[in-house]
XYZ file of N, CA and C in Angstrom:
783
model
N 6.947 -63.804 10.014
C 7.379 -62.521 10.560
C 8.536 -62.744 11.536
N 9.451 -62.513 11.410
C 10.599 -62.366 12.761
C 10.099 -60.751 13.258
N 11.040 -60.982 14.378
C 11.132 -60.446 15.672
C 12.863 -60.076 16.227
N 12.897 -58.928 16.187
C 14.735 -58.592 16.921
C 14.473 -57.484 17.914
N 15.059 -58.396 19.094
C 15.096 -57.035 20.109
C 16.581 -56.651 20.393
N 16.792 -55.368 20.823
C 18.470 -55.288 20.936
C 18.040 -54.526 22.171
N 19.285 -55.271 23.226
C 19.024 -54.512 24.198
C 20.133 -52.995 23.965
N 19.795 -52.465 25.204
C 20.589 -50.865 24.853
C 21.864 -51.366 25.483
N 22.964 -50.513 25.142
C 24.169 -50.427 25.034
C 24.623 -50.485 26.931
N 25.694 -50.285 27.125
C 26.300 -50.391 28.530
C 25.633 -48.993 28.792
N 24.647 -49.465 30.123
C 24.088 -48.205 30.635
C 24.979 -47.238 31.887
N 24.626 -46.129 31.721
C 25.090 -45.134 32.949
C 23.377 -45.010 33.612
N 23.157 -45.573 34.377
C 21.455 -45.340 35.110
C 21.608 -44.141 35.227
N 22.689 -43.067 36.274
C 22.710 -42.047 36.618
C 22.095 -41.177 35.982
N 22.335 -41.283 34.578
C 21.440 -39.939 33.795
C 20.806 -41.015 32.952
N 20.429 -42.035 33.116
C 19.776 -42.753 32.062
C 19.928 -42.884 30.561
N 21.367 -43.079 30.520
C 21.650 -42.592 29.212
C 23.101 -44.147 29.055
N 24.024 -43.510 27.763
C 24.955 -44.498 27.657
C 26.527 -44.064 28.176
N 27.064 -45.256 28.957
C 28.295 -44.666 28.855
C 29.614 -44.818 27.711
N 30.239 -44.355 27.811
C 31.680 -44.181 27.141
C 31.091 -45.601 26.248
N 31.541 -46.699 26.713
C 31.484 -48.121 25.824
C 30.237 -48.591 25.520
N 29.301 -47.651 26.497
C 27.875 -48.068 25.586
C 27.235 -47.608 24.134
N 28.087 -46.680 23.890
C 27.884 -45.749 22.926
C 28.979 -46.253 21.667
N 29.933 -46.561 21.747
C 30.681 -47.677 21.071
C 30.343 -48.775 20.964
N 29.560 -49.548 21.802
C 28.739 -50.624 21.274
C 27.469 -50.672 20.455
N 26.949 -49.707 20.760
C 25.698 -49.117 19.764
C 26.200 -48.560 18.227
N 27.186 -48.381 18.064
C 27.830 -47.607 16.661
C 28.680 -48.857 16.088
N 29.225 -49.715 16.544
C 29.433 -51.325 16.189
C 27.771 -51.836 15.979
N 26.767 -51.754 16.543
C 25.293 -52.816 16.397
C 25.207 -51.858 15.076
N 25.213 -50.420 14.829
C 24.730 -49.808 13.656
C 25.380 -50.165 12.552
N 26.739 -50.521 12.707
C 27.624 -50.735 11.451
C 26.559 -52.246 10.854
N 26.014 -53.196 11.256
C 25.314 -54.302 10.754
C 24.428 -53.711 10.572
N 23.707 -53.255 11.180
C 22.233 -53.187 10.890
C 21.442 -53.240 9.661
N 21.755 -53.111 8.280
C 21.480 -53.087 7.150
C 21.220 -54.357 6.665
N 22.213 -55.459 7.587
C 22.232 -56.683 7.405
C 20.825 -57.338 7.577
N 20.138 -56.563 8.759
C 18.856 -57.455 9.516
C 17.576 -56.903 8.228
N 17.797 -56.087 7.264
C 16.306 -55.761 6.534
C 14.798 -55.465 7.366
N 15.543 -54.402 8.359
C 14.313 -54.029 9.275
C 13.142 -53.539 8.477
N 12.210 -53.918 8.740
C 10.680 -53.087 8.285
C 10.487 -51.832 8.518
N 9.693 -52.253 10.310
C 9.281 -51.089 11.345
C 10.187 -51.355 12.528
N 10.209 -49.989 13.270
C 11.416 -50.108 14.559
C 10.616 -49.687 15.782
N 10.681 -49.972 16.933
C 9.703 -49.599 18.016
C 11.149 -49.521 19.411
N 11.110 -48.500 19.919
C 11.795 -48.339 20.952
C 11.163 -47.429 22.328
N 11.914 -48.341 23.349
C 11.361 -48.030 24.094
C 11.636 -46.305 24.963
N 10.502 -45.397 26.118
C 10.904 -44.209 25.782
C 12.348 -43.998 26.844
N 13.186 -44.593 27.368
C 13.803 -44.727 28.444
C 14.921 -44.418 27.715
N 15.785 -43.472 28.245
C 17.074 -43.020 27.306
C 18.398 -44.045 26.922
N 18.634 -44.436 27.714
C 19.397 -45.404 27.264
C 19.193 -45.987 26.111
N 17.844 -46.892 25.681
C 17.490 -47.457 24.589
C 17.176 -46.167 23.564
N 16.615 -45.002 23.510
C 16.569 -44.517 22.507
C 17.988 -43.816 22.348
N 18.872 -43.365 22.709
C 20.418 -43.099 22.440
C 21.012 -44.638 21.588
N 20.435 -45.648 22.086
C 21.087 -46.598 21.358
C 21.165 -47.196 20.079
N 19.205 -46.652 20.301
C 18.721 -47.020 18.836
C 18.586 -45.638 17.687
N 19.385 -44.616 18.440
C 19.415 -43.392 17.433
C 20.928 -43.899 16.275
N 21.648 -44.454 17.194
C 23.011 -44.761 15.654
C 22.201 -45.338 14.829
N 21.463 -46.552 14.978
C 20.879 -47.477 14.061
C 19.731 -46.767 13.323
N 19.124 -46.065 13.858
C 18.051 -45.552 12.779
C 18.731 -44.057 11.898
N 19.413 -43.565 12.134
C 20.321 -42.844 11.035
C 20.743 -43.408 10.194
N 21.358 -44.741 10.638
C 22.054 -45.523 9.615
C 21.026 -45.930 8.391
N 19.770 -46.288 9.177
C 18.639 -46.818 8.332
C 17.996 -45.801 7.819
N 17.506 -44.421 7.916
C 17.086 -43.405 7.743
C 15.863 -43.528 7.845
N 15.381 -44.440 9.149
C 13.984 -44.751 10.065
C 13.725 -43.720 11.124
N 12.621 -43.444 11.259
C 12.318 -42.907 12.815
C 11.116 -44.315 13.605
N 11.406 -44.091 15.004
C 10.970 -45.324 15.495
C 9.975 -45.224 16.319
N 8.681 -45.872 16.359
C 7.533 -45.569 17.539
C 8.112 -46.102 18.369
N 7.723 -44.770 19.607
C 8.188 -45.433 20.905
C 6.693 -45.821 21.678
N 6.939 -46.617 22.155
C 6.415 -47.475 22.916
C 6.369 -47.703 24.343
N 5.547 -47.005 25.277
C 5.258 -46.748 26.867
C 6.008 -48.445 27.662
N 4.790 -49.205 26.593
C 5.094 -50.429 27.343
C 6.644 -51.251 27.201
N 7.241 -50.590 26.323
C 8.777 -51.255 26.242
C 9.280 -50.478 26.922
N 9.106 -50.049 28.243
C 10.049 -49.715 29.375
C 10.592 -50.737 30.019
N 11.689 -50.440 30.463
C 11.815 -51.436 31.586
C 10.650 -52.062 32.408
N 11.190 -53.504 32.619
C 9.629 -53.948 33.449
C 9.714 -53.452 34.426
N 8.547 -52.618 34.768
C 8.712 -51.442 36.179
C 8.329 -52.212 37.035
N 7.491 -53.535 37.212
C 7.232 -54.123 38.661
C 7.688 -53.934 39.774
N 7.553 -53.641 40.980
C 7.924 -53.614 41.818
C 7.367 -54.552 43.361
N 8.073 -54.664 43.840
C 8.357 -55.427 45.118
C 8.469 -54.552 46.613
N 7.194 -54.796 47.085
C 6.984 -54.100 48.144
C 7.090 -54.963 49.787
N 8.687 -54.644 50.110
C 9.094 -54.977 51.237
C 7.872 -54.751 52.362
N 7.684 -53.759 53.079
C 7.205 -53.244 53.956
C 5.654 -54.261 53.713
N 5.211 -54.659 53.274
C 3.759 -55.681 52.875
C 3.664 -57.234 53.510
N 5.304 -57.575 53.096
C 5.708 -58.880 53.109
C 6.072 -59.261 54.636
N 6.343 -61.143 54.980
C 6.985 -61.025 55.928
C 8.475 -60.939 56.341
N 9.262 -61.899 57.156
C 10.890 -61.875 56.651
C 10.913 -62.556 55.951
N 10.387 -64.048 55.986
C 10.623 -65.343 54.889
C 10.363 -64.860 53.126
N 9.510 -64.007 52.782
C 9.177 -63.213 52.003
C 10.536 -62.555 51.473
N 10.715 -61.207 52.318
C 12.063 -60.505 52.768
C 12.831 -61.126 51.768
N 13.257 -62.393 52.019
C 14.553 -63.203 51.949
C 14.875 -63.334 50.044
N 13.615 -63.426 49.507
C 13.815 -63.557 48.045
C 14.939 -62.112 47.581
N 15.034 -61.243 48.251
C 16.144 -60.043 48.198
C 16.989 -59.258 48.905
N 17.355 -60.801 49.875
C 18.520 -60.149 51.335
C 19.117 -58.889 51.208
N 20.119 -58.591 49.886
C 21.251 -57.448 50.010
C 20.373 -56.369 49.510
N 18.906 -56.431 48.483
C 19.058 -55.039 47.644
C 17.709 -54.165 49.029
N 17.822 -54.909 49.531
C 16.484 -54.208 50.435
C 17.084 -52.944 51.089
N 15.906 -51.564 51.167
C 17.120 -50.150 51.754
C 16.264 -49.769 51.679
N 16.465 -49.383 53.669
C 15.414 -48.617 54.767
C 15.392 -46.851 54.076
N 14.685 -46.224 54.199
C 14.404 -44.893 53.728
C 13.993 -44.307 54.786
N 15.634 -43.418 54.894
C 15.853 -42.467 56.338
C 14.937 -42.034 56.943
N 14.120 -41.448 55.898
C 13.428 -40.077 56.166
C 11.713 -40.638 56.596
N 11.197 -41.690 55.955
C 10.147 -42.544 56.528
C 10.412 -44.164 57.682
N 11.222 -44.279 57.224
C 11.835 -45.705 58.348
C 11.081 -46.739 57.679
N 11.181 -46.867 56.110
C 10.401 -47.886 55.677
C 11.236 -48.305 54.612
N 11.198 -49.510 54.257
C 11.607 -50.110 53.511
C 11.335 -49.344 51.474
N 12.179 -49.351 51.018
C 12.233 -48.667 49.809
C 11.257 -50.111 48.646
N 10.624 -49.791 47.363
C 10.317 -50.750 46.938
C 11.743 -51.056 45.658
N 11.571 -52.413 45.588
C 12.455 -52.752 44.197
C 12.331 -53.153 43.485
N 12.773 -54.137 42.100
C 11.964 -54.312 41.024
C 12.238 -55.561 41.212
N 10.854 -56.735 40.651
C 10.974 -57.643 41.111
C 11.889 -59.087 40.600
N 13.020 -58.621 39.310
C 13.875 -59.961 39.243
C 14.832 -59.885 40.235
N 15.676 -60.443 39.769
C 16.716 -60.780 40.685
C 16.680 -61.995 41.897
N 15.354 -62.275 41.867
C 15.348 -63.264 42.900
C 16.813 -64.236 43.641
N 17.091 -64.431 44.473
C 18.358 -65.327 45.660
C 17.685 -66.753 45.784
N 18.664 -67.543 44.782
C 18.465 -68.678 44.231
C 18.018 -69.050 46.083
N 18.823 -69.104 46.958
C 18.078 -69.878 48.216
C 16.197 -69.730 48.654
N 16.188 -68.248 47.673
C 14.353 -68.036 48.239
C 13.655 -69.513 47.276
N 14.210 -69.454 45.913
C 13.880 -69.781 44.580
C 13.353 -71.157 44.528
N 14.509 -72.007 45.228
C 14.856 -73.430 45.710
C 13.948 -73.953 46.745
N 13.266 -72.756 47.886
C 12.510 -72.818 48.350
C 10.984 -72.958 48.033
N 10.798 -72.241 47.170
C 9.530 -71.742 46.318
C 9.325 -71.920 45.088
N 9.442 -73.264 44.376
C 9.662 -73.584 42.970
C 7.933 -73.068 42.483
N 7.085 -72.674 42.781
C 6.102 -72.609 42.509
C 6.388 -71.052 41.721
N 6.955 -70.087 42.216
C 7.463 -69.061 41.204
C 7.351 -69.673 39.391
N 8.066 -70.613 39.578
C 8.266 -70.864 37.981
C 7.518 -71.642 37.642
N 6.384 -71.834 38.147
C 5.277 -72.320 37.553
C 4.489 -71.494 36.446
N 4.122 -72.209 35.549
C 3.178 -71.208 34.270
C 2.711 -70.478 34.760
N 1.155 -71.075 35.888
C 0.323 -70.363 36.396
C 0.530 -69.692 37.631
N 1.087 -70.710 38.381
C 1.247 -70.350 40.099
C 1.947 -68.952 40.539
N 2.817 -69.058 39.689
C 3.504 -67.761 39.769
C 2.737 -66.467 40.440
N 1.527 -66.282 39.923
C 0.619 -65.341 39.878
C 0.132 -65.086 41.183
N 0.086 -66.339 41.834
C -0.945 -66.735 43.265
C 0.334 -66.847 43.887
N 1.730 -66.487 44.092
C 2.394 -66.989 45.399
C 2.601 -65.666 45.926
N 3.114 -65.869 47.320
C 3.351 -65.482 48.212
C 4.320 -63.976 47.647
N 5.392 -64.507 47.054
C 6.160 -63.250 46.469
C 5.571 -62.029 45.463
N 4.369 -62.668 44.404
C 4.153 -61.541 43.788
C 2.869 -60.871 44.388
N 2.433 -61.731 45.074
C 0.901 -61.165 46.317
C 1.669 -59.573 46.609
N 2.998 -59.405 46.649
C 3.446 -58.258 47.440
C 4.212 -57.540 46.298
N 4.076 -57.223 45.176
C 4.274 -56.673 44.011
C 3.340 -56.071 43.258
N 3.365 -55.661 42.026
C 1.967 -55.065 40.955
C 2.662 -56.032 39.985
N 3.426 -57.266 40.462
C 3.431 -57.498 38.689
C 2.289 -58.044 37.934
N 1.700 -58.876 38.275
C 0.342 -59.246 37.231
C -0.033 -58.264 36.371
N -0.372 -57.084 37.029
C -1.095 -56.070 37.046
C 0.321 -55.604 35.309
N 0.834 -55.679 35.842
C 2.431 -54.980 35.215
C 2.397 -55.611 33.665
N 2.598 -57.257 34.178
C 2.743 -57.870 33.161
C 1.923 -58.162 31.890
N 0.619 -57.951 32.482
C -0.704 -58.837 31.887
C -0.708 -56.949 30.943
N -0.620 -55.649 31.371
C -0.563 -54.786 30.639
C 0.518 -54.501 29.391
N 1.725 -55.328 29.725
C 2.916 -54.825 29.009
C 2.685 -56.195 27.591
N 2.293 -57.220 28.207
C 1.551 -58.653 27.096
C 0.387 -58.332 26.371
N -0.452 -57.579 26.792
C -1.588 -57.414 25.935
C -1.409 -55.862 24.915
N -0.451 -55.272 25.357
C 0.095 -54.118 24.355
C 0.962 -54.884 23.433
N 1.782 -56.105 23.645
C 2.282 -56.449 22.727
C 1.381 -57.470 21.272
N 0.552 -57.980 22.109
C -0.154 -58.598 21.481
C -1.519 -57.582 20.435
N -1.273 -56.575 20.988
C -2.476 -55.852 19.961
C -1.449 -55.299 19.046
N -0.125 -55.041 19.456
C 0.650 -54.882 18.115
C 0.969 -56.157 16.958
N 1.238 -57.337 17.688
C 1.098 -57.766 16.933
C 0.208 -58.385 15.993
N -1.183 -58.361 16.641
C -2.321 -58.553 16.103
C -2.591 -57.029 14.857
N -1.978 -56.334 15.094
C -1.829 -55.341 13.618
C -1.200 -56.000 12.604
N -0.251 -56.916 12.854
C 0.706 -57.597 11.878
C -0.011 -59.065 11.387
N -1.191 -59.020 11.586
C -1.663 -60.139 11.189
C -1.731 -61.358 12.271
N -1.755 -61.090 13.429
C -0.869 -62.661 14.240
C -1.812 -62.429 15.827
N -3.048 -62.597 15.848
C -3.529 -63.176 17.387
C -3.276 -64.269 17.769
N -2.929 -64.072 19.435
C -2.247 -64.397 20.332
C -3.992 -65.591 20.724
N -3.785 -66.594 20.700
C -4.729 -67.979 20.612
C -4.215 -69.286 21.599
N -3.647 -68.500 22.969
C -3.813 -69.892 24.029
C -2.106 -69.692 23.896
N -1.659 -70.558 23.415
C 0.106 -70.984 23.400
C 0.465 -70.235 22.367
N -0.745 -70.587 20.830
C -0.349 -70.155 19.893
C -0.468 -68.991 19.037
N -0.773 -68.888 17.704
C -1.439 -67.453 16.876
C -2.186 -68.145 16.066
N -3.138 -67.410 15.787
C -3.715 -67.208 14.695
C -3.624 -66.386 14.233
N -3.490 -66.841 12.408
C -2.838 -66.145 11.876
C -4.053 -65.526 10.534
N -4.458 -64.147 10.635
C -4.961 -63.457 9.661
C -3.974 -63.362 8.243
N -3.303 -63.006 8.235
C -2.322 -62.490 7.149
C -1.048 -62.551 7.494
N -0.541 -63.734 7.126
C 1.123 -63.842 7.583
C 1.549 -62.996 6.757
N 3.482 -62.679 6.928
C 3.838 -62.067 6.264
C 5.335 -62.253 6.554
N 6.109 -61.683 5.826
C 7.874 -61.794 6.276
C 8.332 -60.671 6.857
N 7.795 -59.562 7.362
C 7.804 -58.589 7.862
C 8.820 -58.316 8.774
N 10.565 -57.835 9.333
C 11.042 -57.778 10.218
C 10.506 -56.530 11.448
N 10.170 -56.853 12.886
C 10.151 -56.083 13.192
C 11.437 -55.733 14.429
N 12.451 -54.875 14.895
C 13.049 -54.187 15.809
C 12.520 -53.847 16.613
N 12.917 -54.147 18.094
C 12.924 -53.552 19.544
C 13.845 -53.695 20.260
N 13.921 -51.716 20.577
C 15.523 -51.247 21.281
C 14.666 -50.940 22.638
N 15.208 -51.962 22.999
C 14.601 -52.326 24.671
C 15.340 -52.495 25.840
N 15.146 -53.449 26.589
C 15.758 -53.588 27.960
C 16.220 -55.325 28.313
N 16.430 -55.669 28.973
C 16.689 -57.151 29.496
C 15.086 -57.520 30.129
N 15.024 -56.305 30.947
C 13.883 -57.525 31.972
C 12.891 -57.661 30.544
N 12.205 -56.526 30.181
C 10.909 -56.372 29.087
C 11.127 -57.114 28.649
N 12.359 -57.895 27.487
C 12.667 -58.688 26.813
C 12.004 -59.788 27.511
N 13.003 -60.463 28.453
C 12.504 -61.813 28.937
C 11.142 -61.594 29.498
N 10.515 -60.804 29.753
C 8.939 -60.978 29.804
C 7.925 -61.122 28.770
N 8.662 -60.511 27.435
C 7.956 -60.816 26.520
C 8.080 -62.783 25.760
N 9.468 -62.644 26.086
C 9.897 -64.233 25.950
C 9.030 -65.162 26.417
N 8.755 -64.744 27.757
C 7.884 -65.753 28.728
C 6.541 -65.773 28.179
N 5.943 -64.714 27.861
C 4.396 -64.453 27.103
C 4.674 -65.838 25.710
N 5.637 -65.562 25.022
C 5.491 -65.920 23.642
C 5.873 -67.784 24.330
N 6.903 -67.727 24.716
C 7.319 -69.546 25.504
C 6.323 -70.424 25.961
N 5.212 -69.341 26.885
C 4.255 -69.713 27.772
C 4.780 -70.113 28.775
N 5.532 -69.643 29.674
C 6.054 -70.069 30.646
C 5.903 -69.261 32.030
N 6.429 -69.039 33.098
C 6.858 -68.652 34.247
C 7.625 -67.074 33.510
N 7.222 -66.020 33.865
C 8.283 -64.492 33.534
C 9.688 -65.060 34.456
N 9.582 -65.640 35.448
C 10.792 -65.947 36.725
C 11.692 -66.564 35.933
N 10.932 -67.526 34.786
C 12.085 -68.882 34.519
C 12.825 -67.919 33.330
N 12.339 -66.674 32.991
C 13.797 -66.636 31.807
C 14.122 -65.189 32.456
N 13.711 -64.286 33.545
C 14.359 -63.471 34.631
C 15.657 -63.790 35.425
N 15.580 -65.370 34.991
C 16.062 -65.705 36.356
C 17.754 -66.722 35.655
N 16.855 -67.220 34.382
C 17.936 -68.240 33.531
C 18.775 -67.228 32.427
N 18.153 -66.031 31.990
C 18.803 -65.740 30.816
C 19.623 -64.761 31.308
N 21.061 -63.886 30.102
C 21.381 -62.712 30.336
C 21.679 -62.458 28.818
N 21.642 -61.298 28.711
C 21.729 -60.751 27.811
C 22.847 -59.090 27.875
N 23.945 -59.314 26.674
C 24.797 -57.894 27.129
C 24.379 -57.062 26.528
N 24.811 -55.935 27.092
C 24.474 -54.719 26.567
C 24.540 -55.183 24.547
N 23.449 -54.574 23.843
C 23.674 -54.217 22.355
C 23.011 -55.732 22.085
N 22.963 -56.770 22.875
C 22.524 -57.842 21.892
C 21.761 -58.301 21.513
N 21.222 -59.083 20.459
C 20.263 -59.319 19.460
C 19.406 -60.217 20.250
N 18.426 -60.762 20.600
C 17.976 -61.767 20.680
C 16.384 -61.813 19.250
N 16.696 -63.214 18.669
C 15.714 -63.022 17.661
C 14.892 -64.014 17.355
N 13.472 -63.884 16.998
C 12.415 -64.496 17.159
C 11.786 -64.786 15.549
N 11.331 -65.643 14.866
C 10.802 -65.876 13.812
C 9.456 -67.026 13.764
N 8.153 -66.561 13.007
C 7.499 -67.247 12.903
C 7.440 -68.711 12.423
N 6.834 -69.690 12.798
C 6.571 -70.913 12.227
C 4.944 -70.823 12.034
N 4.643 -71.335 10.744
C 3.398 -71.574 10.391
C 3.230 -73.227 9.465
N 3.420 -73.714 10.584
C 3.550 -75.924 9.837
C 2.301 -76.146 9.584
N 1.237 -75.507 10.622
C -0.006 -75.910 10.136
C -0.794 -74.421 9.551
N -1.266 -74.315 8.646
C -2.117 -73.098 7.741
C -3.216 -72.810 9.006
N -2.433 -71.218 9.069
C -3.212 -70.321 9.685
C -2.889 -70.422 11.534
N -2.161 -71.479 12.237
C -1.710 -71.401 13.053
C -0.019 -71.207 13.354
N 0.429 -70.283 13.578
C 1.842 -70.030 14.209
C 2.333 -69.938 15.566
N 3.853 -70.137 15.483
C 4.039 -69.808 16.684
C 5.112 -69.150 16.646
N 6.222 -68.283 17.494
C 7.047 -67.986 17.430
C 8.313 -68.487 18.257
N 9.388 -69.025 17.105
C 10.453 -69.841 17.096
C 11.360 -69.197 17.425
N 12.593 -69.335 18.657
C 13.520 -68.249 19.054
C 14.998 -69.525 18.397
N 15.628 -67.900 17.547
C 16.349 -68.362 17.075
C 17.794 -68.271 17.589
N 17.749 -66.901 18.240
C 19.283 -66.644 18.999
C 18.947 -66.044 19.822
N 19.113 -66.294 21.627
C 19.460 -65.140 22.508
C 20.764 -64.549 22.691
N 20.494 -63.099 22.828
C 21.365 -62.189 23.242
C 23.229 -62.501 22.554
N 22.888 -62.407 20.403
C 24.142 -62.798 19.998
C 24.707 -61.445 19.937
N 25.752 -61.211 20.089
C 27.157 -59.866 20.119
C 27.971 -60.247 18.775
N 27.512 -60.727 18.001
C 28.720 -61.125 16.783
C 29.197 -59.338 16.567
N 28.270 -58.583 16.655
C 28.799 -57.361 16.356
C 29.787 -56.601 16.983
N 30.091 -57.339 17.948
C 31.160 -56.759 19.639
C 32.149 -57.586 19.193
N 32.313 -58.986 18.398
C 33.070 -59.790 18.498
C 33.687 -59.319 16.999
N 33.052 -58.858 16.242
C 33.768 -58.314 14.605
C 33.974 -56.967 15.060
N 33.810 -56.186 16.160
C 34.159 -54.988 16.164
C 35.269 -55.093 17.564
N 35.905 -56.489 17.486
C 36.596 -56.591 19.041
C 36.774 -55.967 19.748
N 35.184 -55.947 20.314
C 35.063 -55.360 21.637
C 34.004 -56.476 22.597
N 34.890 -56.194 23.709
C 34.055 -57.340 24.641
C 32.362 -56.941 25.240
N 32.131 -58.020 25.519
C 30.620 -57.749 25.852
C 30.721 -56.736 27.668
N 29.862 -55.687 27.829
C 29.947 -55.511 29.137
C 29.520 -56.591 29.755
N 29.563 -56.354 31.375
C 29.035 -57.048 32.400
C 27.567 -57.043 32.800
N 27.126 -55.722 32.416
C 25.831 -55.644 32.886
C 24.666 -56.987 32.730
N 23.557 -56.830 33.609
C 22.910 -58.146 33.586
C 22.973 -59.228 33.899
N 25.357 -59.563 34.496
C 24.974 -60.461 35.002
C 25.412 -60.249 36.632
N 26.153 -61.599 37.308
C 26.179 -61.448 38.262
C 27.936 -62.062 38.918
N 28.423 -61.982 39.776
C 29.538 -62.843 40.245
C 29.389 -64.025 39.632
N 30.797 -64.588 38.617
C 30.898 -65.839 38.245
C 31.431 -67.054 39.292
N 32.379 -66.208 40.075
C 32.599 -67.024 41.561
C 32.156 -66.549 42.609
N 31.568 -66.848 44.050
C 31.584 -65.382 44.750
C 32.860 -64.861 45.369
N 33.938 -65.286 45.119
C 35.113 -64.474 45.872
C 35.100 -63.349 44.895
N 34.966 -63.347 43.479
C 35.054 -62.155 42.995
C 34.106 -60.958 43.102
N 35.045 -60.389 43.956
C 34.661 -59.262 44.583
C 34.221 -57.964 43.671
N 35.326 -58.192 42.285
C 34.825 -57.156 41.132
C 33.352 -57.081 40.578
N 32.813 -58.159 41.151
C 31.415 -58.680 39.700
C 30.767 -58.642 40.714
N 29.452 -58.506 40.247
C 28.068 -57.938 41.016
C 27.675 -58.976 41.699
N 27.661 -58.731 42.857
C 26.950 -60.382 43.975
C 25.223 -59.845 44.153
């Protein structure tokens, strides 16, 4: 069975929707799409991704279950809980709220490589769970719900989720699509890797429209796992020469003042 998630196009948050070039990048991902031999399509209900994944399912003449848990990973990070050393994993995005005098909550990637370097226990498989930073969040709570919705879907497709690996009821070649987000993505990555959610929050990016894609291995009968074959490819931005947005990542130097610090 493979696996394709596309993230949504260059977002406008403001109305939650696409802007000008996000919407041109989504009508370039649709011009391929025929290429990938989608099955079933699952998108998430957050506008951006379903505007994105509406070119592509016209093209296909699919309609797509949407899916609660392919929202953005909503976790959040609750300043006002924590101490300063805490604090520090998000120096710039932290913002007092006039009207209570309390710290606003935020979502919890993005981590400031200086907290990170401090606290390698974040990217631990397990530890993660027990430190200090997510003690003051809902992600467990977040994550362990948004992993076990994925896993009962895919346990429809034949494939329980068995420690690292699957067991496998009824393999199959089945493609499935998800018009999703960055963080969801790399959280689902981390479920399927077995790893730390931090270590591919923190290592990957992905641009607006791009593919990242996943395919089964089954070497031994009846056990699989899932094999990642490409993150976040744009061949479709690059045959439709158009550049990848910025979104997702961050300042490549910090003097540049244009790119997101």
């Amino acid at each position: 069975m493979r696996l394709l998630f596309f993230r949504h196009g260059d977002p406008d948050y403001t109305v939650d929707g696409l802007t000008a070039k996000g919407n041109i990048e989504a009508e370039l991902l649709a011009e391929r799409i025929d290429s990938f031999n989608i099955d079933d399509t699952f998108v998430s209900p957050l506008g951006r991704a379903r505007a994105t994944a509406e070119y592509s399912l016209k093209k296909l003449g699919k309609e797509a279950t949407v899916c609660d848990w392919l929202q953005e990973f909503p976790a959040l990070f609750d300043p006002n809980t924590a101490d300063d050393n805490t604090r520090k994993a998000y120096p710039n995005e932290l913002r007092l709220n006039d009207a209570t005098g309390e710290y606003e909550k935020r979502i919890v990637w993005d981590v400031m490589p200086s907290y990170y370097m401090e606290h390698p226990e974040i990217f631990d498989a397990k530890a993660w769970r027990e430190s200090e930073l997510v003690k003051h969040t809902n992600m467990v709570e977040v994550y362990d719900h948004v992993t076990k919705s994925f896993d009962k879907l895919l346990l429809e497709y034949g494939y329980e989720k068995n420690g690292i690996v699957f067991k496998v009821h009824e393999n199959n070649e089945k493609v499935l699509a998800f018009f999703c987000h960055f963080g969801i993505t790399s959280v689902l990555l981390s479920h399927l890797w077995g790893v730390s959610p931090f270590v591919t929050m923190q290592f990957l990016a992905m641009a607006p429209t791009s593919l990242t894609e996943l395919v089964t291995e089954e070497r031994e009968k009846g056990i699989a796992i899932f094999r990642t074959l490409r993150i976040g490819d744009i061949t479709h931005l690059t045959m439709g020469n158009e550049p990848p947005a910025f979104s997702a990542r961050f300042c490549e130097r910090y003097e540049n003042k244009d790119e997101r610090h």
